[in-house]
Coordinates of C-alpha atoms in Angstrom, one line a residue:
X1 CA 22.6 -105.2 -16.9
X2 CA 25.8 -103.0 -17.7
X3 CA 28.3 -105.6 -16.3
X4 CA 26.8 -108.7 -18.4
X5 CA 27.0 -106.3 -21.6
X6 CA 29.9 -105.5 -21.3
X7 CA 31.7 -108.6 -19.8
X8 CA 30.1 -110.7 -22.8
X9 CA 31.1 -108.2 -25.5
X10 CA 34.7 -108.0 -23.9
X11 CA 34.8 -112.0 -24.2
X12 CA 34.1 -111.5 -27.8
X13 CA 36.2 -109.0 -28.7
X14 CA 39.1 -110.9 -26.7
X15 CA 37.7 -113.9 -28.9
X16 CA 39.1 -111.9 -32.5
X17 CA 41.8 -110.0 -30.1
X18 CA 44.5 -112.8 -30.9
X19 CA 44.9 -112.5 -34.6
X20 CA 46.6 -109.3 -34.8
X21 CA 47.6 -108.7 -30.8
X22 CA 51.1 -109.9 -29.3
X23 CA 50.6 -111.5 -25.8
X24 CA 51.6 -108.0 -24.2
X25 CA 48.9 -106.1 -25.7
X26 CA 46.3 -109.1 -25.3
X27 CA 47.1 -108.7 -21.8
X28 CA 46.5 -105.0 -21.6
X29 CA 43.5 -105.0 -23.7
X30 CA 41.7 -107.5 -21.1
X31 CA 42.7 -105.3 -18.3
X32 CA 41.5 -102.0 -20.1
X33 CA 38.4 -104.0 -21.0
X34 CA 38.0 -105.5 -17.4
X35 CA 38.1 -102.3 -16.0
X36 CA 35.4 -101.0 -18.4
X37 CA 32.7 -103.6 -16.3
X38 CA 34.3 -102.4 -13.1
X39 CA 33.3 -98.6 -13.8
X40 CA 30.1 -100.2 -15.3
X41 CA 29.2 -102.0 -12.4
X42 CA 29.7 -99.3 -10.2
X43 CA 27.7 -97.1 -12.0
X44 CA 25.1 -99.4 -11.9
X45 CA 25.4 -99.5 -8.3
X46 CA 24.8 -96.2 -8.1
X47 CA 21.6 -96.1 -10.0
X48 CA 23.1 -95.2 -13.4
X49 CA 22.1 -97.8 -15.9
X50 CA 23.1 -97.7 -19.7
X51 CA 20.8 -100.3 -21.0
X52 CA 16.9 -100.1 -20.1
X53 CA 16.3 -103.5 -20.9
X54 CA 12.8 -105.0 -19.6
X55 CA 13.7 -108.5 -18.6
X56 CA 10.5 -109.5 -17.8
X57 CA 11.2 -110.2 -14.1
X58 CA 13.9 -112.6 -15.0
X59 CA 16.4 -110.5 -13.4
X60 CA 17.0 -108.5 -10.4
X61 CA 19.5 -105.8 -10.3
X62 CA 19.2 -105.1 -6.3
X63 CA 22.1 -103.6 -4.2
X64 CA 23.0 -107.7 -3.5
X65 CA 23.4 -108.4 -6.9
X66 CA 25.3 -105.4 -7.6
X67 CA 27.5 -105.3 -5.2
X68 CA 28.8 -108.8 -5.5
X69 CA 29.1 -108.5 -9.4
X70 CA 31.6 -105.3 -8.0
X71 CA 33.2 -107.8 -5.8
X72 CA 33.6 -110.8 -8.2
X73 CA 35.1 -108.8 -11.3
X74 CA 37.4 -106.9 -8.8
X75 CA 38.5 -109.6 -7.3
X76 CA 38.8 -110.8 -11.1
X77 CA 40.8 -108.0 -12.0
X78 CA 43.5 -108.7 -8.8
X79 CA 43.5 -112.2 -10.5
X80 CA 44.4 -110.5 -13.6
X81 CA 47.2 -108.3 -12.0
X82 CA 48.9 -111.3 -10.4
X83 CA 48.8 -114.1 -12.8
X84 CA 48.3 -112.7 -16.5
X85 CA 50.9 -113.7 -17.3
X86 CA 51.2 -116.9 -15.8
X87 CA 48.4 -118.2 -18.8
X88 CA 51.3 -117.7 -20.9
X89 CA 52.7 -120.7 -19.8
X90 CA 49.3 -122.7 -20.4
X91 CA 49.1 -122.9 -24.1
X92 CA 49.5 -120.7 -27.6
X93 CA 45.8 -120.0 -27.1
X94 CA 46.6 -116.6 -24.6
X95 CA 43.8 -114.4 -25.5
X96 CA 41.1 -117.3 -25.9
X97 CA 41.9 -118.2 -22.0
X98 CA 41.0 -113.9 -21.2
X99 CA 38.0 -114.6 -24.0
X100 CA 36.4 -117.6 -21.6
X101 CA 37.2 -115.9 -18.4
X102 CA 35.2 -113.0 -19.4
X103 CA 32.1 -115.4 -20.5
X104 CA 31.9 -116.9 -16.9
X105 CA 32.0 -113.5 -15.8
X106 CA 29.2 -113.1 -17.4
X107 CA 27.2 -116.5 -16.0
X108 CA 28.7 -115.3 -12.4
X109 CA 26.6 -112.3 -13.4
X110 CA 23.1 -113.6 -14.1
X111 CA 23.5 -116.3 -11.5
X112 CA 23.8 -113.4 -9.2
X113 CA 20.7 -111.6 -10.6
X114 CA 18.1 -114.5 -11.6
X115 CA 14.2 -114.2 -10.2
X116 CA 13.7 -116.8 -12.4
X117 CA 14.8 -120.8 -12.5
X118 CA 15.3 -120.7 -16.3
X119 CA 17.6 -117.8 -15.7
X120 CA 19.4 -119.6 -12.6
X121 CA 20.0 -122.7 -15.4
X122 CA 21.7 -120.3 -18.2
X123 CA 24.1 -118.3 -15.6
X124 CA 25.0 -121.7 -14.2
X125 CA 25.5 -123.1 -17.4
X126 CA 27.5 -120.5 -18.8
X127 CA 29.8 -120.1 -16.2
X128 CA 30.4 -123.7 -16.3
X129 CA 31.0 -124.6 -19.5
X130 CA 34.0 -121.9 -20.2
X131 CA 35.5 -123.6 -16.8
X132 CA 35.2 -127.0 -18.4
X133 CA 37.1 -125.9 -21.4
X134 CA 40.0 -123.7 -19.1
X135 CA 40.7 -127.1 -16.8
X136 CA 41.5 -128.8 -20.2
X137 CA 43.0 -126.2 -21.9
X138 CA 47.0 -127.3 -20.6
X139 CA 46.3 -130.0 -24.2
X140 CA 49.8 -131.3 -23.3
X141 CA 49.1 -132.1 -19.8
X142 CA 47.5 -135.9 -19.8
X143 CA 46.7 -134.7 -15.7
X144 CA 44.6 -131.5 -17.2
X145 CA 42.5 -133.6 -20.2
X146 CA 41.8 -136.1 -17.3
X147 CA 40.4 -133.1 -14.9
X148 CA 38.2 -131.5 -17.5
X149 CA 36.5 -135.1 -18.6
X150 CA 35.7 -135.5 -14.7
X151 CA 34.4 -131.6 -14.3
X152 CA 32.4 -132.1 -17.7
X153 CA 30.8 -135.5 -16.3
X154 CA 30.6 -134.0 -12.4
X155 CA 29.1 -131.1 -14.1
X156 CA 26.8 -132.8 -16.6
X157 CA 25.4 -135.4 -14.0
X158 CA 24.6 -132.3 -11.5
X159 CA 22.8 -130.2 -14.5
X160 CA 20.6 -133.1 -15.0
X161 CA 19.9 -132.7 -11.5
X162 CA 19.1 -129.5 -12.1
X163 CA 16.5 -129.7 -14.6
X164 CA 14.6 -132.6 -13.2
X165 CA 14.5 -130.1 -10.0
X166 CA 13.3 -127.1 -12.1
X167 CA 10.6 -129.6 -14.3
X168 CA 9.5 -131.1 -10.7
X169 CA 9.1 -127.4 -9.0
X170 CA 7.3 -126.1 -12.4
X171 CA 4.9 -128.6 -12.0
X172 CA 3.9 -128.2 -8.7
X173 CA 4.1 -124.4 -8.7
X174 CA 3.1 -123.9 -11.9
X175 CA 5.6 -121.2 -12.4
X176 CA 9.6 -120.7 -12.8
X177 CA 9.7 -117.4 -11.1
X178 CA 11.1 -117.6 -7.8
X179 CA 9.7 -115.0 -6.3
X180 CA 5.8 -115.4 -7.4
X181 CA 5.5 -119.1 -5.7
X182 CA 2.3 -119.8 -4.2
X183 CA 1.8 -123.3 -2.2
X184 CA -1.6 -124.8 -1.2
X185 CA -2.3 -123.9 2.7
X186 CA -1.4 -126.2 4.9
X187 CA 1.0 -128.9 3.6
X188 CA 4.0 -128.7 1.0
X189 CA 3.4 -130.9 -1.9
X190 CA 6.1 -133.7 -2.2
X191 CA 6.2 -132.8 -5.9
X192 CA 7.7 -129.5 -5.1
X193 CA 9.8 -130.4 -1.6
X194 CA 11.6 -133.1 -4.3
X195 CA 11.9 -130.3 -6.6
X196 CA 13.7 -128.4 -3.8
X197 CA 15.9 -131.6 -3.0
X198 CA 17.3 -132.0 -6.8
X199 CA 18.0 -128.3 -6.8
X200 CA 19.6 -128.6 -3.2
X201 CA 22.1 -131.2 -4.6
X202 CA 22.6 -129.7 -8.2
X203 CA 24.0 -126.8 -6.3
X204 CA 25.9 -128.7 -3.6
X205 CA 27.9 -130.3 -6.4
X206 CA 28.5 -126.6 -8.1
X207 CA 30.1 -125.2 -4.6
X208 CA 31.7 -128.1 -3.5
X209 CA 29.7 -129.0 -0.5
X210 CA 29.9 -132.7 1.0
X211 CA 29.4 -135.4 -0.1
X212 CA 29.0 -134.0 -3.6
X213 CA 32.8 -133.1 -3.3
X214 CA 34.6 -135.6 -4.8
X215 CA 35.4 -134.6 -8.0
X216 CA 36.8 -130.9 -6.3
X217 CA 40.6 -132.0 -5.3
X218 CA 41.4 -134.1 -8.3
X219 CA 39.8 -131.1 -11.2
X220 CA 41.3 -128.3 -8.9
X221 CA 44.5 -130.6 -8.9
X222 CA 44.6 -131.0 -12.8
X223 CA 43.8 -128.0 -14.0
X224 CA 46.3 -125.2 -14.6
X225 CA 47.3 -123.7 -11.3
X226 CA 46.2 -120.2 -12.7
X227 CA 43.1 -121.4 -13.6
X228 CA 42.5 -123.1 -10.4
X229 CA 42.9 -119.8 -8.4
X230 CA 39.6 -118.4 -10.6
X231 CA 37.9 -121.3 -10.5
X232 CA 38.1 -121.9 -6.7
X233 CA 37.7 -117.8 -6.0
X234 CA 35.3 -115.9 -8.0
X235 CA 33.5 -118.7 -9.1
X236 CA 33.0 -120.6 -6.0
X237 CA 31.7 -117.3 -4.3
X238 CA 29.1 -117.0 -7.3
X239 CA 27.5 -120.7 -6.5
X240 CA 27.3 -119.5 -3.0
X241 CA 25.4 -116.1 -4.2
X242 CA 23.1 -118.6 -6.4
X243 CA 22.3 -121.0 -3.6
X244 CA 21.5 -118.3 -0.9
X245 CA 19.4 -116.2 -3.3
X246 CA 17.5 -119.1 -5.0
X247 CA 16.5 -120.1 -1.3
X248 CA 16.1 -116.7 0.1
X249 CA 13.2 -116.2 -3.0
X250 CA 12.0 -119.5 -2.9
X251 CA 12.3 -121.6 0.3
X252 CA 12.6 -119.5 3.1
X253 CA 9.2 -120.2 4.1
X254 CA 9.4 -123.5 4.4
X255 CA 12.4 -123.8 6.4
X256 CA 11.1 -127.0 7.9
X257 CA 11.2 -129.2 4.9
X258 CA 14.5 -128.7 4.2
X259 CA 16.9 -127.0 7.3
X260 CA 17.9 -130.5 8.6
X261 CA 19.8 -131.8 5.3
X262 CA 21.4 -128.1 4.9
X263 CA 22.4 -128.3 8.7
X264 CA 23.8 -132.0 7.9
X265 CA 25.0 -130.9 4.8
X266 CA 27.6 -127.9 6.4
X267 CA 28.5 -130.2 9.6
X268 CA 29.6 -133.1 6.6
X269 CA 31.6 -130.2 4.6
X270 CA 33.0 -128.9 7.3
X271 CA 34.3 -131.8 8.7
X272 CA 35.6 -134.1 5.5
X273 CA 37.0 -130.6 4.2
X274 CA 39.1 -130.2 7.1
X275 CA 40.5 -133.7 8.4
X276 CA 41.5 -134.6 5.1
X277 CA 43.2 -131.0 4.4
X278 CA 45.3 -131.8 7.4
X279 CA 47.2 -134.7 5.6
X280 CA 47.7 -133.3 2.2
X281 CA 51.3 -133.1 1.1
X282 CA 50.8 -130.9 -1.6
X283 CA 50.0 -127.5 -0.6
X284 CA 47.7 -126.9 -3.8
X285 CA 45.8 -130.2 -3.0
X286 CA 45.7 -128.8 0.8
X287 CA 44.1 -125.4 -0.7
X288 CA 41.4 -128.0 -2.8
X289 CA 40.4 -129.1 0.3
X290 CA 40.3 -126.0 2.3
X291 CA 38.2 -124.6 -0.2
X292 CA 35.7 -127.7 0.4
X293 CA 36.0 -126.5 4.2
X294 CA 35.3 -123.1 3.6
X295 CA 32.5 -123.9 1.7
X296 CA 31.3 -125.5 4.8
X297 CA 31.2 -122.0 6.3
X298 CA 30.0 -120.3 3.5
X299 CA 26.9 -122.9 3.8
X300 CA 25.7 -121.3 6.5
X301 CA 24.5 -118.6 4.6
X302 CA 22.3 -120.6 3.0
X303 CA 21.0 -122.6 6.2
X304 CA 20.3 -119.4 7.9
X305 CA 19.4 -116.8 5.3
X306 CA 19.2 -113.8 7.6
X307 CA 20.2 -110.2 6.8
X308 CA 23.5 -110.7 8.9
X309 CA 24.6 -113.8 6.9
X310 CA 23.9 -111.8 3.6
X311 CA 26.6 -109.1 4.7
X312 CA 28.7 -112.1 5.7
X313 CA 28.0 -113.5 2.7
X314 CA 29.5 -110.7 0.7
X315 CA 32.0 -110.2 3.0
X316 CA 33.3 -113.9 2.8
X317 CA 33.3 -113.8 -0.6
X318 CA 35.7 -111.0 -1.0
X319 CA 37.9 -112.3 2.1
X320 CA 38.3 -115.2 0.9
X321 CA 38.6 -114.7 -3.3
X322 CA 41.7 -112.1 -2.2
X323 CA 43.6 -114.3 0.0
X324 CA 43.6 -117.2 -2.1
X325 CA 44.1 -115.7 -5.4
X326 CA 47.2 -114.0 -3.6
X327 CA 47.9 -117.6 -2.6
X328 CA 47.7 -119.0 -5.8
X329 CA 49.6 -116.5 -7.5
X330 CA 52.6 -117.3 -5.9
X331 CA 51.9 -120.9 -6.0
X332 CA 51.2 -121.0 -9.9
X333 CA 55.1 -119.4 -10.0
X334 CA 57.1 -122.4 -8.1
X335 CA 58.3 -125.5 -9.4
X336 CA 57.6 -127.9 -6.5
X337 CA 53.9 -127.5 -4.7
X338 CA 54.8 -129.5 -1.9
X339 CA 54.9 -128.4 1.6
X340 CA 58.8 -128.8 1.8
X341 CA 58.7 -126.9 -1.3
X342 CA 58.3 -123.6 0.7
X343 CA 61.0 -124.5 3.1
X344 CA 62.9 -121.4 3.7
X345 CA 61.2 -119.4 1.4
X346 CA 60.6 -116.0 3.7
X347 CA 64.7 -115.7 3.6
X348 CA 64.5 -115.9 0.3
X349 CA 61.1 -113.7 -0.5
X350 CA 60.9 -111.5 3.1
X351 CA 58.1 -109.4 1.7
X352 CA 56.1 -112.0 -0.3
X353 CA 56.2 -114.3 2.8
X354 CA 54.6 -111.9 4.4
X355 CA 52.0 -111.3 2.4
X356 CA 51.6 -115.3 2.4
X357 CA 51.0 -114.8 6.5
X358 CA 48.4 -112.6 6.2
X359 CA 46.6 -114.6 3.5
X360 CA 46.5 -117.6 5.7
X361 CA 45.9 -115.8 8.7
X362 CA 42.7 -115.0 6.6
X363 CA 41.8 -118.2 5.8
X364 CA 41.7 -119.8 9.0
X365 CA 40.0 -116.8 10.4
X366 CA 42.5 -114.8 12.8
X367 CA 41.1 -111.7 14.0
X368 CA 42.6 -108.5 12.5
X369 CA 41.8 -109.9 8.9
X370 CA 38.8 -110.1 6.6
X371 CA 38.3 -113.8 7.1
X372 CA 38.1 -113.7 10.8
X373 CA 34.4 -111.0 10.6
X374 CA 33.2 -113.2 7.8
X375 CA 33.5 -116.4 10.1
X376 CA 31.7 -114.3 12.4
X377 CA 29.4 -112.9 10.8
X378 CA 28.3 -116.4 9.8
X379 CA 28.9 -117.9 13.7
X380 CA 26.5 -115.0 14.8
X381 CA 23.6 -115.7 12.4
X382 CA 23.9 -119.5 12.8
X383 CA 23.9 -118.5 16.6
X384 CA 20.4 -116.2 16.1
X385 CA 18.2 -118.7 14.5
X386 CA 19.0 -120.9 17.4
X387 CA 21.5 -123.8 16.0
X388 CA 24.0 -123.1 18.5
X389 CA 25.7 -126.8 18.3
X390 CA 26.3 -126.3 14.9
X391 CA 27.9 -123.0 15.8
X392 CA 30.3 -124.7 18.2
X393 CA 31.0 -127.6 15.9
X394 CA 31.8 -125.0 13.3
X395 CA 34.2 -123.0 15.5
X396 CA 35.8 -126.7 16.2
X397 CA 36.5 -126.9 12.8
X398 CA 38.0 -123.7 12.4
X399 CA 40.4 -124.5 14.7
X400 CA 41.3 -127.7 13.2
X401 CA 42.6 -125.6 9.9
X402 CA 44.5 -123.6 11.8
X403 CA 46.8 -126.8 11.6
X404 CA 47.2 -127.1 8.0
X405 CA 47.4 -123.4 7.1
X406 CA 50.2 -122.5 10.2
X407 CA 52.1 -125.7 8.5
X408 CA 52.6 -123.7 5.7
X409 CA 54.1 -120.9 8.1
X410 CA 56.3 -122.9 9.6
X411 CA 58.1 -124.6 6.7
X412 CA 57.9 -120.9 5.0
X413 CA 59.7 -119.3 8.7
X414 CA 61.4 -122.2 10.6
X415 CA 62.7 -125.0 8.1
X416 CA 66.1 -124.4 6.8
X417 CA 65.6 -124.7 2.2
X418 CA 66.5 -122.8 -0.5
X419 CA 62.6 -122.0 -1.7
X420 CA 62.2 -118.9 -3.6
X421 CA 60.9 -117.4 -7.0
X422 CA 62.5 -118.1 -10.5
X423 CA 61.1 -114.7 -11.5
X424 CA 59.3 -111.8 -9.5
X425 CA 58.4 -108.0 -10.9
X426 CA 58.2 -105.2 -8.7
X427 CA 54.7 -104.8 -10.0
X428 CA 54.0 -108.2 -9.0
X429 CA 55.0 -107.4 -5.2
X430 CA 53.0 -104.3 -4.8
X431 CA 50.1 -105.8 -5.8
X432 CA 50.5 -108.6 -3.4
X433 CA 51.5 -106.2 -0.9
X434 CA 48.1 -104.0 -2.0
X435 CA 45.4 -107.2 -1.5
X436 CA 47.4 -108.1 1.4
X437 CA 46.5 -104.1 3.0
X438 CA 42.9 -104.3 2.0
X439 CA 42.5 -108.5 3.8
X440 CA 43.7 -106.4 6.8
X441 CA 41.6 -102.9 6.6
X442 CA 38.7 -105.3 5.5
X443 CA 38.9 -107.3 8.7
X444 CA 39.1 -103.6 10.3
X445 CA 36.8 -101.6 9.3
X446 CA 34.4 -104.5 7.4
X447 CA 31.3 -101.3 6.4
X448 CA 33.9 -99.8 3.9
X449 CA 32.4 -102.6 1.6
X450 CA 29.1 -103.5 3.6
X451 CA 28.1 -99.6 3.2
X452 CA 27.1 -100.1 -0.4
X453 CA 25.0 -103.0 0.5
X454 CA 22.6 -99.9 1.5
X455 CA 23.7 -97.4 0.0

């Protein structure tokens, strides 16, 4: 309960920040209020909350919860470091873009935290609906309005989804807690198993998994390349928490009505999300579609639902939300996105090359870094319940993205250009240089953040 306190009263008094605040002290006042729900989250973590609120049930503040709320507004404050001020360049609005980050910080929250579907709806929705307004909020950009109408419809179709899935499961169960669900002996009533299917797709289209996809590479396309990187990070990661907990509550225990589509579900993402990432010419278009792959491994999670995948889980989320907002940052500073756009570019930028290297190196899971364990840890829990083919085909995969990530490399380290950075702080390298260091130590030494899973 600290974090959401304090994340939604930081989005409003970023809200009123912009009438007397210059940019410069906008930005400083979101990263002294972001670090506020840092010290409050870990506090919570450690069994020191400031609010006794009784939410009836609703929510659950368990170690899971807490530790990704830790992860997601970290994460959120690298974000912060790296491309602050990059949402200059969006629009006069400055400290109404930190206002609306904050509010999805707050649905990321509660969508964490829900034992309850009403309360799964409301973080969903409120983490959304900020989003919808930060893809659109470039006004000048005909490319941005068109990416925000497309979220808002994508989104609005998939929360209708949503509440006929919640009405369907309320009235078979009789309840909208999902962790007090009791089912007649014997068989599943189709009421509730259509219930599960709604919800099943409703959250698909939140995380990006195939074939509720489409509408990821053209919104993640249009929106503002700083935006993107949260959208695609932090928020991604959050669906993911949503879906695995909401299943983990509600449907592990009948596996069987419903482990065949989520098995389809992860070979489809996995395989759309990497053969079409491999012809992309634009490397942000390239990361859309990545992300759409590594949903696909994310997914597993959710099809397993095992201790292992949990860490994994966690562990994925971070790995992943570091590397690409790193990625991003230094995207959202060039002028051309294309491949040939980075031609040349580690004479130019030796150090933030680097840093590059071992982002991708992350992403397509090369041991050494954080995204190589979480691939594992998901590979070994697919591997335990028994789905060993969809192990295999998700290793396949992997491999596959190794292409289109190493292509990157190449025209970065062995194509003659003149690539670089119109305008780089010191501040900006180290901080690269820092998230680069902890992708590494995290693929190391993996309990430094698993530890407080049980602590």
């Amino acid at each position: 309960m600290n974090a959401i306190i304090f994340s939604a009263v930081s989005g409003v008094i970023m809200m009123f920040s912009g009438f007397g605040l210059k940019n410069s002290a906008v930005r400083s006042l979101a990263l002294a209020l972001l670090s506020l729900v840092i010290v409050s989250a870990v506090f919570e973590l450690r069994g020191i909350a400031f609010f006794h609120i009784n939410t009836g049930g609703m929510l659950s503040f368990d170690h899971f919860a807490l530790l990704f709320t830790l992860i997601a507004t970290v994460s959120t404050l690298v974000f912060f470091l790296l491309s602050a001020r990059d949402m200059e360049k969006i629009g006069l609005n400055y400290s109404d873009y930190f206002a609306l980050i904050f509010f999805v910080l707050s649905g990321v929250i509660i969508s964490a935290s829900f034992q309850s579907l009403l309360m799964l709806f409301l973080g969903i929705e409120i983490m959304s609906i900020p989003l919808y307004i930060l893809t659109g909020s470039d006004k000048r950009s005909l490319k941005s309005n068109e990416a925000s109408l497309k979220y808002f419809l994508m989104g609005s179709f998939s929360t209708g989804l949503m509440l006929m899935g919640i009405a369907l499961i309320y009235g078979a169960a009789g309840t909208f807690s999902t962790v007090n669900i009791i089912l007649p002996e014997g068989k599943v009533p189709v009421l509730f198993v259509t219930g599960l299917l709604f919800l099943l797709f409703a959250l698909s289209f939140k995380v990006s998994a195939a074939p509720f996809h489409f509408w990821t590479p053209d919104v993640y396309d249009g929106a503002p390349t700083v935006i993107t990187s949260f959208m695609a990070t932090v928020v991604k990661a959050a669906g993911f928490i949503a879906f695995m907990r909401l299943f983990s509550d509600a449907f592990r225990t009948i596996g069987g009505e419903w482990k065949l589509i989520v098995a389809i579900v992860v070979a489809a993402t996995l395989f759309i999300g990497n053969i079409t990432a491999v012809f992309q010419q634009s490397v942000k278009r390239m990361l859309a579609y990545s992300s759409i792959s590594q949903a696909g491994f994310m997914m597993l999670a959710v099809y397993t639902l095992t201790a292992e995948a949990k860490e994994g889980l966690l562990l994925y989320g971070a790995a992943y939300s570091l590397a690409t907002i790193g990625i991003f940052a230094v995207l959202a500073k060039m002028k051309d996105y294309t491949f040939d756009g980075f031609n040349g570019f580690a004479k130019q930028q030796p150090l933030v090359a680097a840093t590059l290297v071992i982002f991708l190196l992350s992403l397509a899971g090369i041991p050494l870094t954080a995204g190589f364990l979480s691939k594992f840890y998901m590979l070994s829990a697919t591997v335990s319940v028994g789905n060993v083919w969809l192990a295999v085909f998700a290793v396949l995969m992997a491999a596959i993205s190794v292409y289109y990530y190493f292509r990157l490399i190449q025209a970065m380290y062995f194509k003659d250009g003149t690539a670089t950075l119109p305008s780089v702080s010191m501040g900006f390298k180290v901080t690269l240089v820092a998230v680069a260091a902890i992708t590494v130590i995290l693929g190391v030494y993996p309990n430094l953040l698993l530890y407080w899973l049980y602590f």
